Structures are given as C-alpha cells and as structure tokens.
mmCIF file of C-alpha atoms in Angstrom:
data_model
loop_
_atom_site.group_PDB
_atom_site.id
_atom_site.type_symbol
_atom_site.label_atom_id
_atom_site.label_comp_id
_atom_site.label_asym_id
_atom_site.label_seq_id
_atom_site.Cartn_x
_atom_site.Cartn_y
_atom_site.Cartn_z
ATOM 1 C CA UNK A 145 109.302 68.181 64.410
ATOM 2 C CA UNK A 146 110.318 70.627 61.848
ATOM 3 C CA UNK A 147 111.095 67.841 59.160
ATOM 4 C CA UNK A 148 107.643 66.944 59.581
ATOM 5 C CA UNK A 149 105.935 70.598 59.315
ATOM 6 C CA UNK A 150 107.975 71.296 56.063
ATOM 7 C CA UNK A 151 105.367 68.645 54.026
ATOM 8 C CA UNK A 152 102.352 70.535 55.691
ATOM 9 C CA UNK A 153 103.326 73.766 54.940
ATOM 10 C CA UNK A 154 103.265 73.272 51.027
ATOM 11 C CA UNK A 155 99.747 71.127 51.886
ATOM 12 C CA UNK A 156 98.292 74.327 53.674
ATOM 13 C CA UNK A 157 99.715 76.682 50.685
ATOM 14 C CA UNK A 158 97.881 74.898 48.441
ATOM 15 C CA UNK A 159 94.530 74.898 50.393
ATOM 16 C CA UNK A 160 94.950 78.421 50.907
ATOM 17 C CA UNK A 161 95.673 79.138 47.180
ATOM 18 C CA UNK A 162 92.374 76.621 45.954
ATOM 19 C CA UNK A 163 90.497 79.060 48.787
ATOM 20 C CA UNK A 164 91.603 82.459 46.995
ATOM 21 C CA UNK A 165 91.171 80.941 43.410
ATOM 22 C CA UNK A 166 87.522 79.962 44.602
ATOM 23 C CA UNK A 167 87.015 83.452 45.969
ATOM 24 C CA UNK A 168 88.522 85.124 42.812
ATOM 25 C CA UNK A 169 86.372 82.781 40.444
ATOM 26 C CA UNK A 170 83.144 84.125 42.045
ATOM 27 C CA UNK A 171 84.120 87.461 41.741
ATOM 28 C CA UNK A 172 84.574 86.364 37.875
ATOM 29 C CA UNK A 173 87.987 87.126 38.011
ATOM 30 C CA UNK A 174 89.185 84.023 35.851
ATOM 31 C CA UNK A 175 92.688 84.673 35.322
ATOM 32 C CA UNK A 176 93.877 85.463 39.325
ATOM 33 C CA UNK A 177 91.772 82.338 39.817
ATOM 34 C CA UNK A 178 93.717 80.264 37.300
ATOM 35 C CA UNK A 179 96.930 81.569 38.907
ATOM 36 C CA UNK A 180 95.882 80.810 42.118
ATOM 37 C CA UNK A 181 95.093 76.953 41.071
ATOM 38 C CA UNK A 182 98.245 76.954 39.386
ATOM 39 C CA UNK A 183 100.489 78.089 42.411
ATOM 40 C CA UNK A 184 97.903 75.623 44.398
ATOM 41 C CA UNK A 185 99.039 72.561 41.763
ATOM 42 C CA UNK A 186 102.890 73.697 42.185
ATOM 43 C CA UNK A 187 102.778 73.391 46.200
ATOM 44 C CA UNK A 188 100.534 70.023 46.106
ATOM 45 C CA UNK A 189 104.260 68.794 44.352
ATOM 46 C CA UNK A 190 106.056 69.765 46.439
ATOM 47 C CA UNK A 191 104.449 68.643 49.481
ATOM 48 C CA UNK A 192 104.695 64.980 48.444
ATOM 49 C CA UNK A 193 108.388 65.577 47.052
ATOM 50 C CA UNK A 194 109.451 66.920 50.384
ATOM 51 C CA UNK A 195 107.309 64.199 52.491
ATOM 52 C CA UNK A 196 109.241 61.029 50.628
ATOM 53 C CA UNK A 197 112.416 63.238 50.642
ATOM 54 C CA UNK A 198 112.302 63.924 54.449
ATOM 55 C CA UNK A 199 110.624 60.674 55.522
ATOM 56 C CA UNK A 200 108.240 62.060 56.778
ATOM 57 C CA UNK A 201 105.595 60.456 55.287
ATOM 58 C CA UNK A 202 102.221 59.954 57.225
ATOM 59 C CA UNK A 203 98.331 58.903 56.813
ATOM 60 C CA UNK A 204 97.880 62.729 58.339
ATOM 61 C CA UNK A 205 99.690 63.929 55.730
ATOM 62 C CA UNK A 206 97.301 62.036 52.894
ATOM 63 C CA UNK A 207 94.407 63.543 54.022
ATOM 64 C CA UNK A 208 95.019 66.609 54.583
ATOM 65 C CA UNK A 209 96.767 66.735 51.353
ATOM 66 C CA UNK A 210 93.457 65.201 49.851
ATOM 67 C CA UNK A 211 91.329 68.478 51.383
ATOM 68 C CA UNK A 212 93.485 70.335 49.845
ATOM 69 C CA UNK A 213 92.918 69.166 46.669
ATOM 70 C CA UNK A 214 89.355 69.079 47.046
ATOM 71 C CA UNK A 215 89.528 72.959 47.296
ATOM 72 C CA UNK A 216 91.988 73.475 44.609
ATOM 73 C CA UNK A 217 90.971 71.154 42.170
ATOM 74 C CA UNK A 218 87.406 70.379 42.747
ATOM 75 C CA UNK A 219 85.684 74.185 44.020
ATOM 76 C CA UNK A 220 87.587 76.226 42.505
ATOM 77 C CA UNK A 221 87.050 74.298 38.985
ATOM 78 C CA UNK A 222 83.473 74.057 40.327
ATOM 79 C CA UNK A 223 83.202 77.573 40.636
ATOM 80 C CA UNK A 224 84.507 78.515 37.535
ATOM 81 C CA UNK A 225 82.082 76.276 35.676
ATOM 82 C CA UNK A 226 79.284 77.607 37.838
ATOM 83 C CA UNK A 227 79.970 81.199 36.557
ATOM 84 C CA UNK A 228 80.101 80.175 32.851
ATOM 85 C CA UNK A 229 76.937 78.980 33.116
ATOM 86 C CA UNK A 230 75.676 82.405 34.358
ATOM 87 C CA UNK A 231 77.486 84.206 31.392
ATOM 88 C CA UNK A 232 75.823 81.440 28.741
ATOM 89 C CA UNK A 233 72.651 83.006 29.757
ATOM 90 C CA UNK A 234 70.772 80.640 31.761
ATOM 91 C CA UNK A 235 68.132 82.248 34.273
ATOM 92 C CA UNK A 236 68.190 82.185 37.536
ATOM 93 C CA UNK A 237 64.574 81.239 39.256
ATOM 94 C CA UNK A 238 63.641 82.666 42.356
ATOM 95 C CA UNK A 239 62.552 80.012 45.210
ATOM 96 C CA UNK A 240 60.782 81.889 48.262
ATOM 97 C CA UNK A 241 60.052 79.847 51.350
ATOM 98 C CA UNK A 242 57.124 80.983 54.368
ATOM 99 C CA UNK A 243 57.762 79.564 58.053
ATOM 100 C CA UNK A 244 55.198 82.170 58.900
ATOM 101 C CA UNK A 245 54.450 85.937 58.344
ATOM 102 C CA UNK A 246 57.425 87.370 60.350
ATOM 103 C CA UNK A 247 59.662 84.755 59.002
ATOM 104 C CA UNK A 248 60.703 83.361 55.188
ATOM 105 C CA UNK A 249 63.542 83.677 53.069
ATOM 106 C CA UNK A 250 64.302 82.973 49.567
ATOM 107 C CA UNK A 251 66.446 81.093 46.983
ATOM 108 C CA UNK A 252 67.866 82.495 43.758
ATOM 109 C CA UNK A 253 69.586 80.531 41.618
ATOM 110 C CA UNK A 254 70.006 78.606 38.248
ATOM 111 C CA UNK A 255 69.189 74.988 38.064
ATOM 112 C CA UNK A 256 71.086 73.734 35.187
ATOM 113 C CA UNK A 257 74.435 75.945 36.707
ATOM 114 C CA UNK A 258 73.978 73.350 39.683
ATOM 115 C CA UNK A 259 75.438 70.473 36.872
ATOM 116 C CA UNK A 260 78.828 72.366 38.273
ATOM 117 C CA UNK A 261 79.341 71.135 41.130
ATOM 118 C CA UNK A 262 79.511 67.668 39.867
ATOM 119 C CA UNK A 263 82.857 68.432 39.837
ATOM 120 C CA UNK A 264 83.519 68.802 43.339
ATOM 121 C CA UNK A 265 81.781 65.754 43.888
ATOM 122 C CA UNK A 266 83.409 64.367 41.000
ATOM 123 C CA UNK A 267 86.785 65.233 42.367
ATOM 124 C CA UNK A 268 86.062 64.029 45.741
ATOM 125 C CA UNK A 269 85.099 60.334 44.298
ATOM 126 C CA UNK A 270 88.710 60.315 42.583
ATOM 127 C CA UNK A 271 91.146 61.344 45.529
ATOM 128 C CA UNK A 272 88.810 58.882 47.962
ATOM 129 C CA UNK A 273 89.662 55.680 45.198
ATOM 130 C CA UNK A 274 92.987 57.308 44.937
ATOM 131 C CA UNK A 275 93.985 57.154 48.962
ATOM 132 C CA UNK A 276 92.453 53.391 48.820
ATOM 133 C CA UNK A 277 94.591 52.493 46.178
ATOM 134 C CA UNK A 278 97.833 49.924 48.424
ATOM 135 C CA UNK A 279 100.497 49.959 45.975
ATOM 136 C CA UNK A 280 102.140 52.846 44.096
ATOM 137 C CA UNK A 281 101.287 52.421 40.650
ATOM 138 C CA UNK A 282 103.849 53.521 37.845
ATOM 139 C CA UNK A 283 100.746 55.527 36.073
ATOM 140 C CA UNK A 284 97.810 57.540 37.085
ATOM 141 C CA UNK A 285 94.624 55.706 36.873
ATOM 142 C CA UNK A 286 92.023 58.120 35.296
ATOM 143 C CA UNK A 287 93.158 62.133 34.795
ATOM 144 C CA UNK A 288 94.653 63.616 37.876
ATOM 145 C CA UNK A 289 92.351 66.130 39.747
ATOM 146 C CA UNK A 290 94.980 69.078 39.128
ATOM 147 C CA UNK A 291 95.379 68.143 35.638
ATOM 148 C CA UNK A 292 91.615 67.972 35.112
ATOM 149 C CA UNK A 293 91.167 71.382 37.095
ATOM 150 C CA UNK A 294 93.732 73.149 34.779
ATOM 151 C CA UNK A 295 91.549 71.626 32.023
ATOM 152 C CA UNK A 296 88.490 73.456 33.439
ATOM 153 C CA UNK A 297 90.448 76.627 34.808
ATOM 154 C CA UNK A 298 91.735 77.286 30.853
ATOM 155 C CA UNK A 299 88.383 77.404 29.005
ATOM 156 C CA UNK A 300 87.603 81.153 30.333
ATOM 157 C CA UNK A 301 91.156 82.034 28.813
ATOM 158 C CA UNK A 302 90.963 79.832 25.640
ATOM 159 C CA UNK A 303 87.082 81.221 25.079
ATOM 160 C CA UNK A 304 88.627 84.995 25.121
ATOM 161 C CA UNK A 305 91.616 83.913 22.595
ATOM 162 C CA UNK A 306 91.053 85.467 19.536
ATOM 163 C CA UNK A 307 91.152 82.184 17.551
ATOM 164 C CA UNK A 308 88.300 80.332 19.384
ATOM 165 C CA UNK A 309 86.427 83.935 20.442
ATOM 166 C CA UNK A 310 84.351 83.433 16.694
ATOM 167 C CA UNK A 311 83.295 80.127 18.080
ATOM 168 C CA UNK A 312 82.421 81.343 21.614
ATOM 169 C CA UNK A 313 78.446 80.927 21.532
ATOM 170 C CA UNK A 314 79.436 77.149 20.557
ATOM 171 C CA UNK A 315 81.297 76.730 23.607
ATOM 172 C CA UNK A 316 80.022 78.642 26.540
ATOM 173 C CA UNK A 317 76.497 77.769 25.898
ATOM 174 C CA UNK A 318 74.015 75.560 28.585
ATOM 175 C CA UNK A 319 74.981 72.023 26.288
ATOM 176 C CA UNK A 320 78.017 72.098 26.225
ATOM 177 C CA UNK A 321 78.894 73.824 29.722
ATOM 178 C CA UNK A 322 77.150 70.316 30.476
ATOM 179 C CA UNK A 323 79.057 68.029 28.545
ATOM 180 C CA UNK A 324 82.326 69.643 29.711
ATOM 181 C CA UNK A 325 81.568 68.593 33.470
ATOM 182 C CA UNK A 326 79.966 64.982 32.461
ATOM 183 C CA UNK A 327 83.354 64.200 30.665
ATOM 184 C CA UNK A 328 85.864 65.537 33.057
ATOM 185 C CA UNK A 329 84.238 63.565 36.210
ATOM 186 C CA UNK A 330 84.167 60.450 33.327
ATOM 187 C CA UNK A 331 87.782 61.268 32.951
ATOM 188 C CA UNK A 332 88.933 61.669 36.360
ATOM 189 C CA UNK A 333 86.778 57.797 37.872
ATOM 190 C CA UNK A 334 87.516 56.260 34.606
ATOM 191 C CA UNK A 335 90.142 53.561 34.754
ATOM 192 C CA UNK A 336 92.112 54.154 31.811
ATOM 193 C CA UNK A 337 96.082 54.395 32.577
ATOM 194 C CA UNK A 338 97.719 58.074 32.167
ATOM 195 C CA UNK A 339 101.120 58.485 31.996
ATOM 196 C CA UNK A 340 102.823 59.960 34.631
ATOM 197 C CA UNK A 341 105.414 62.724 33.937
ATOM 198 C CA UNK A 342 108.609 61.345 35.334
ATOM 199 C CA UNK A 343 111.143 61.259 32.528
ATOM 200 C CA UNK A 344 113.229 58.084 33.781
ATOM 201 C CA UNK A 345 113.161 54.775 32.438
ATOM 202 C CA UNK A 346 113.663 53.265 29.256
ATOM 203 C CA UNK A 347 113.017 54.941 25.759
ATOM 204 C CA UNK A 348 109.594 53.590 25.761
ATOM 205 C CA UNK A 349 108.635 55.331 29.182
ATOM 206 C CA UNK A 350 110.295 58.583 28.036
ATOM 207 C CA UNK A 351 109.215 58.881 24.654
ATOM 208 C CA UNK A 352 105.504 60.289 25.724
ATOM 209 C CA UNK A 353 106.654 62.633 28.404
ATOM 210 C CA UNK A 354 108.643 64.029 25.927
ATOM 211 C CA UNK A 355 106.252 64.636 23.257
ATOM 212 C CA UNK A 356 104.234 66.021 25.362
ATOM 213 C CA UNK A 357 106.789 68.764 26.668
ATOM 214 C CA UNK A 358 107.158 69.200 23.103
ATOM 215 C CA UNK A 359 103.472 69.591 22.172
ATOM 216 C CA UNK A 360 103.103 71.431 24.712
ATOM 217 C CA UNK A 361 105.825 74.094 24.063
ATOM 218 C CA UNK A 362 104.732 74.263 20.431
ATOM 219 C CA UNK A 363 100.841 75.368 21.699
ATOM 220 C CA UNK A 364 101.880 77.833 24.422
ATOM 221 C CA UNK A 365 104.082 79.767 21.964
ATOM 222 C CA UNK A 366 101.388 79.664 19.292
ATOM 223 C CA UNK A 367 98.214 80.517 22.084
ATOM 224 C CA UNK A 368 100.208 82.001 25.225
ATOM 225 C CA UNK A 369 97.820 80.876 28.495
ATOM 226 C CA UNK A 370 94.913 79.853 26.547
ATOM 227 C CA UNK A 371 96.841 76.724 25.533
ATOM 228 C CA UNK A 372 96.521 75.115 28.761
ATOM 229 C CA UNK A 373 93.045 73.285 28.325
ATOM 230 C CA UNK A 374 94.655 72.380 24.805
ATOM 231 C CA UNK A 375 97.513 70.845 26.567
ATOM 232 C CA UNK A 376 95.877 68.757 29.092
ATOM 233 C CA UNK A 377 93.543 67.497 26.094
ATOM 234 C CA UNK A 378 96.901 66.469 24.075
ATOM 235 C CA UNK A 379 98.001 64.467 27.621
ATOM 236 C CA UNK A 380 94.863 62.687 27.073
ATOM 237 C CA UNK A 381 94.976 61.512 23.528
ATOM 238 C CA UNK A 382 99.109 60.693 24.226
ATOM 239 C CA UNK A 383 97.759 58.481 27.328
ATOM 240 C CA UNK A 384 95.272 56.815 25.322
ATOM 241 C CA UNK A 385 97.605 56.164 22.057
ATOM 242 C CA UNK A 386 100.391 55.216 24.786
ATOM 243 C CA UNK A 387 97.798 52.776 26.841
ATOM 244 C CA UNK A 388 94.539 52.020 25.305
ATOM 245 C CA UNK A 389 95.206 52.258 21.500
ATOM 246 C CA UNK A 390 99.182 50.748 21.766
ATOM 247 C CA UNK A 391 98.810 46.935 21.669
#
C-alpha cells in the first residue's frame, strides 16, 4: 500500500506546485511562478521513475499524473501568457448582461488575451494522444508539455534580461504574444520526433543529449534564468537536425 502511495505523492506535488505557479502568475509574480512549474516538472519525474522502479505502475496513476500536468504545464503557462497580453497593452472591454432590474452582472475582459488559453487546450490535446499512444516509444512525439511550459514560463524572465529588454516592444506586443501560443500548441500535436534525454545507447543516441547539456550550460552562464526559453528552443532545432533534417 505504501509502495503504491510513494508514485502519487510526487503526482499530487506537482499538481499542487502547477496550482501555486497559476496563483502566483495572476498575481504577476513571474519568477515564484516559474519556480513553482519548475519544482512541478522535477516531481512529474519522479513520479514515473518511482512508479516503474516500485512496480507500481497503474492506469490510476496515468491519469492522475495527466491532471497534473494539465495544471502545471497547460494553466499555469496559460496564465502567464494571459498576463503578457495585459502588460502589451491590449484593452479590456466591458460586457454587462440584464436578467432584469434587480438582477445583471458584467464581464470585463480582453478578447485577443483569450488566444492564451489555447494552451491549456493545447496541452490537454497532447497528454490525451500521449496516454493513447500502446507502445513506449524511444522519442517524444511533438515537444513535451513541461518542456513547452518552461518555454512559455521563461519569456517574462528573458523579456526583463538586459540583452533582449531593447527589443521588448517587439516581443511582448498583441502579434507576437499570438504567434508564441499558435506555435507552441503546433509544437506540442505536431508529429515530429524529439529526442528524449536519456544518455544510454550508442554514440549516435548520446551525441544530442550531450550537446544539448552543453548548449545549454554555455547559455545559462552567459544569461542566468533567462536562458531557459533559449534552451528549450536549442532542444528543438537539435531534434529537428537529429530527426527531420538527418537523412
């Protein structure tokens, strides 16, 4: 019994980390919020490690593991985005709504923010494929959900840095707030092959892992925290030399 609540403990610490980061992201507090996703991503390891290294594995276990990743990976993101389009400058428009004289209420908000929440839905799509999927594959099909939420969770961080801060009207702006969520759903349902991180095998299957703990290094000591978008963007191009590009 307590073999099997060791998996769901790390599953609930990660639901209960994408639930603060959600809560911290609407009180625009973006960097709690991007350390609550990325205590959220470290649990949803470890819940799977400890499931296949306890035996415990169990279609419970899948989905809650899913809803937790919803939350962590798809609001919190969501969230996030939804705020940045606040701070671009988009107005909010006031909807009010008459049952009668005593009674009506009314609805404030922006309608281009609502582009935001694709990425909920967005995420949802991908871990619903991904629980459908039989066979364990030896790649991810499409960007992961975490790795596409750290994507989104870095841009607050990487728009402050002072490198990119010049160029911050270019990329907190209504366009391409937009484009940002259109491409990371497009990333995460697309069916390109992504490496996963495991560094076993061959040469061949090590060889990209590696240069991407390398790349990887090399950005975080040049841009500290706001090199995390820039790192998930160099995972991308690496999968698509390693996959698409590599006859």
């Amino acid at each position: 019994m307590i073999k099997k609540a060791v998996p769901h403990f790390f599953t609930f610490s990660n639901l209960f980390c994408g639930c603060f980061a959600t809560y911290f992201a609407f009180q625009h507090q973006f960097n709690l919020a991007l350390f609550f996703v990325l205590l959220g991503v470290f649990f949803d390891f470890f819940d799977g490690f400890f499931a296949r290294l306890l035996e415990v594995e169990s279609p419970l276990g899948v989905q809650l593991d899913s809803m937790a990743d919803l939350v962590t990976s798809g609001m919190a993101p969501g969230m996030v985005m939804h705020q940045l389009f606040l701070f671009s400058g988009v107005k909010k428009i006031d909807y009010t709504f008459f049952y009668n004289t005593d009674f009506h209420f009314t609805l404030s908000f922006a309608p281009i923010a609502l582009v935001a929440f694709l990425i909920p839905m967005g995420t949802a799509l991908r871990l619903a494929r991904f629980n459908l999927i039989k066979e364990p594959l030896p790649y991810f099909r499409g960007l992961p959900a975490p790795a596409s939420a750290l994507f989104l969770m870095g841009i607050p961080v990487l728009a402050k840095h002072d490198f990119v801060h010049p160029f911050q009207s270019y990329l907190l702006n209504p366009i391409a707030l937009s484009l940002i969520c259109f491409i990371s759903v497009f990333l995460m349902n697309m069916h390109w092959k992504m490496f996963n991180l495991k560094l076993k095998g061959g040469m061949d299957e090590m060889l990209f892992p590696v240069l991407l703990l390398i790349g990887a290094t090399v950005l975080f000591l040049l841009f500290k925290v706001a090199a995390l978008s820039g790192i998930i963007l160099l995972y991308i191009l690496l999968s698509s030399i390693k996959f698409v590009f590599k006859k």
